[in-house]
Each structure stands twice: as structure tokens, then as C-alpha cells.
PDB file of C-alpha atoms in Angstrom:
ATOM      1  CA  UNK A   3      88.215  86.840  88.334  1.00  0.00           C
ATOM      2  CA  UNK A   4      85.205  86.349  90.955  1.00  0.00           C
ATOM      3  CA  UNK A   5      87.489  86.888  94.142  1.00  0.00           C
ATOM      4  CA  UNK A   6      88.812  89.730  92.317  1.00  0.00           C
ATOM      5  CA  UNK A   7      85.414  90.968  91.926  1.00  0.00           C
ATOM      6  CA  UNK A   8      84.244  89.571  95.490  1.00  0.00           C
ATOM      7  CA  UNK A   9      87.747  91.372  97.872  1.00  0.00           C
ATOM      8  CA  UNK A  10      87.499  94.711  95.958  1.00  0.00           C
ATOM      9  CA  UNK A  11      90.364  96.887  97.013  1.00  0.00           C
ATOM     10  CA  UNK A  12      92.254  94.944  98.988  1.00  0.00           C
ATOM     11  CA  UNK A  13      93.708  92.582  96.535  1.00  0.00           C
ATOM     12  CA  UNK A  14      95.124  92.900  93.403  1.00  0.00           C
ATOM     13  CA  UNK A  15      94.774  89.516  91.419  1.00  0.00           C
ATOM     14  CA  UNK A  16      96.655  89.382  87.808  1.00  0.00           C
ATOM     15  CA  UNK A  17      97.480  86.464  85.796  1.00  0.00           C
ATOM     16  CA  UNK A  18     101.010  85.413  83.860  1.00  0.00           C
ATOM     17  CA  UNK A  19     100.928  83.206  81.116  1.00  0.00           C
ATOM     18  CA  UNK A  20     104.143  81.334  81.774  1.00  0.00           C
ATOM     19  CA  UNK A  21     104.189  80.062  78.012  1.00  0.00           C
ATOM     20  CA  UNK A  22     104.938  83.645  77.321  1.00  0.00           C
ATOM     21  CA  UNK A  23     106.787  84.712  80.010  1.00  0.00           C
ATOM     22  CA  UNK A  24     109.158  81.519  80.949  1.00  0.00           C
ATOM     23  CA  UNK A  25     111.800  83.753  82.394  1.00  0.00           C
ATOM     24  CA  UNK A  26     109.235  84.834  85.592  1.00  0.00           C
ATOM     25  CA  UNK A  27     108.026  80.955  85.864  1.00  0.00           C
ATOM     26  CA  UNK A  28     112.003  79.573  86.389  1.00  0.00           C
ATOM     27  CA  UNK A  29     112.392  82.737  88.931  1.00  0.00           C
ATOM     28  CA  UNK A  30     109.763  81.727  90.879  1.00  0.00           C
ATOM     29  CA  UNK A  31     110.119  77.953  90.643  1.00  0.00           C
ATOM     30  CA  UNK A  32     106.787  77.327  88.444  1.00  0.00           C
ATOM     31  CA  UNK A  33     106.808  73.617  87.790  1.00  0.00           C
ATOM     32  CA  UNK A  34     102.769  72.813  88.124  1.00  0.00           C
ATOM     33  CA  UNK A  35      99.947  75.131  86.901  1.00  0.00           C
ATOM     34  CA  UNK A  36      97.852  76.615  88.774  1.00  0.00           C
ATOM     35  CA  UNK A  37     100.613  78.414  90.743  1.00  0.00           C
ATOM     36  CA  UNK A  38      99.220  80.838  93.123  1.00  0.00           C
ATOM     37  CA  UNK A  39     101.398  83.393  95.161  1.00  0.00           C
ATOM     38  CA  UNK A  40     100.524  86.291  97.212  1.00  0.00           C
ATOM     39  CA  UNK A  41     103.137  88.994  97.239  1.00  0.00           C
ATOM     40  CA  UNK A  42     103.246  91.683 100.255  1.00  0.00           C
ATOM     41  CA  UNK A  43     105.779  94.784  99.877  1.00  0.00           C
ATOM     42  CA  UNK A  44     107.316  93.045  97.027  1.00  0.00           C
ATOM     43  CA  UNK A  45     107.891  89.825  98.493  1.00  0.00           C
ATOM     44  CA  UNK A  46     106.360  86.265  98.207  1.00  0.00           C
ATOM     45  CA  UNK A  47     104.424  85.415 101.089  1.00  0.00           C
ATOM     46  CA  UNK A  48     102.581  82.508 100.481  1.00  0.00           C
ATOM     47  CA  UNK A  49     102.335  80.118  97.323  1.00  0.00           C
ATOM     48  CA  UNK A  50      99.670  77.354  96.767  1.00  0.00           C
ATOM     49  CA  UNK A  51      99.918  75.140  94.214  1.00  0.00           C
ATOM     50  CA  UNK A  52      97.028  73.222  92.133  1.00  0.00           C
ATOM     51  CA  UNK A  53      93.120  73.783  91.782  1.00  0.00           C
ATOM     52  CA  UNK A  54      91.149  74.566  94.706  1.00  0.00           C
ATOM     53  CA  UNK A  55      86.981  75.490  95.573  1.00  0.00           C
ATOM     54  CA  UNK A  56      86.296  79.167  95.334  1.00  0.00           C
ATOM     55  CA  UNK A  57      85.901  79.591  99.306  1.00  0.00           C
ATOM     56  CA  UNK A  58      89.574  77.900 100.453  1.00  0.00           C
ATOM     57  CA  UNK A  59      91.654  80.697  98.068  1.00  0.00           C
ATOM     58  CA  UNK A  60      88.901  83.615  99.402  1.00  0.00           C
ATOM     59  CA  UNK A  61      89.815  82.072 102.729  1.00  0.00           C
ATOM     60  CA  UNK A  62      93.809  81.344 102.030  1.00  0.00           C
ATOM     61  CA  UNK A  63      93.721  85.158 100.354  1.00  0.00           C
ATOM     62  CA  UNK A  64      92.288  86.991 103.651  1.00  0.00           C
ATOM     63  CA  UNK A  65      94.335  85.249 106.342  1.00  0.00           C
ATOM     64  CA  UNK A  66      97.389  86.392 104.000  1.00  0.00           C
ATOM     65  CA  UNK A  67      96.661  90.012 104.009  1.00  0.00           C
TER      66      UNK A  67
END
């Protein structure tokens, strides 16, 4: 919710509870929470899996847009 705040417009950040939704979590191979995937045009283009500081996903979100 902060880097959502912090990249304004050029991200859109949403969050999928895959308790509810275990349907999206097997299509996308979900086996560890936190999952984190950027999408571009539709597609995945970069995953990272487990916690991490604040500035390494600011910095892994900007060199994947």
C-alpha cells in the first residue's frame, strides 16, 4: 500500500486473497505467500517470491516497467 502510494500512476498494485480465489493461485503456480508478479500487456513479467524491505520491491518494481 506505501509503493502504491509512493509510484503513483505508473503502477497499479492490487491484492488476491488466494484462500478465496484458489482457481487464480493454481493458474499462476502460487505455492508460497507473498507471491509477487508484475504483469505488462497482460502478461507475467516478473514474479518474486517471499518478504522483502520496502526499497528492493520499489527497486524490483521500476526496473520492471
Amino acid at each position: 500500500e506505501e509503493i502504491a502510494g509512493s509510484l503513483g500512476s505508473k503502477v497499479k498494485i492490487v491484492k488476491l486473497n488466494v484462500d478465496e480465489n484458489p482457481q487464480t493461485a493454481q493458474k499462476y503456480g502460487i505455492m508460497s505467500i507473498p507471491t509477487l508478479m508484475i504483469f505488462k500487456n497482460g502478461t507475467m513479467a516478473s514474479r518474486q517470491v517471499g518478504a522483502a524491505p520496502k526499497q528492493k520491491l520499489e527497486q524490483w518494481i521500476t526496473s520492471a516497467v
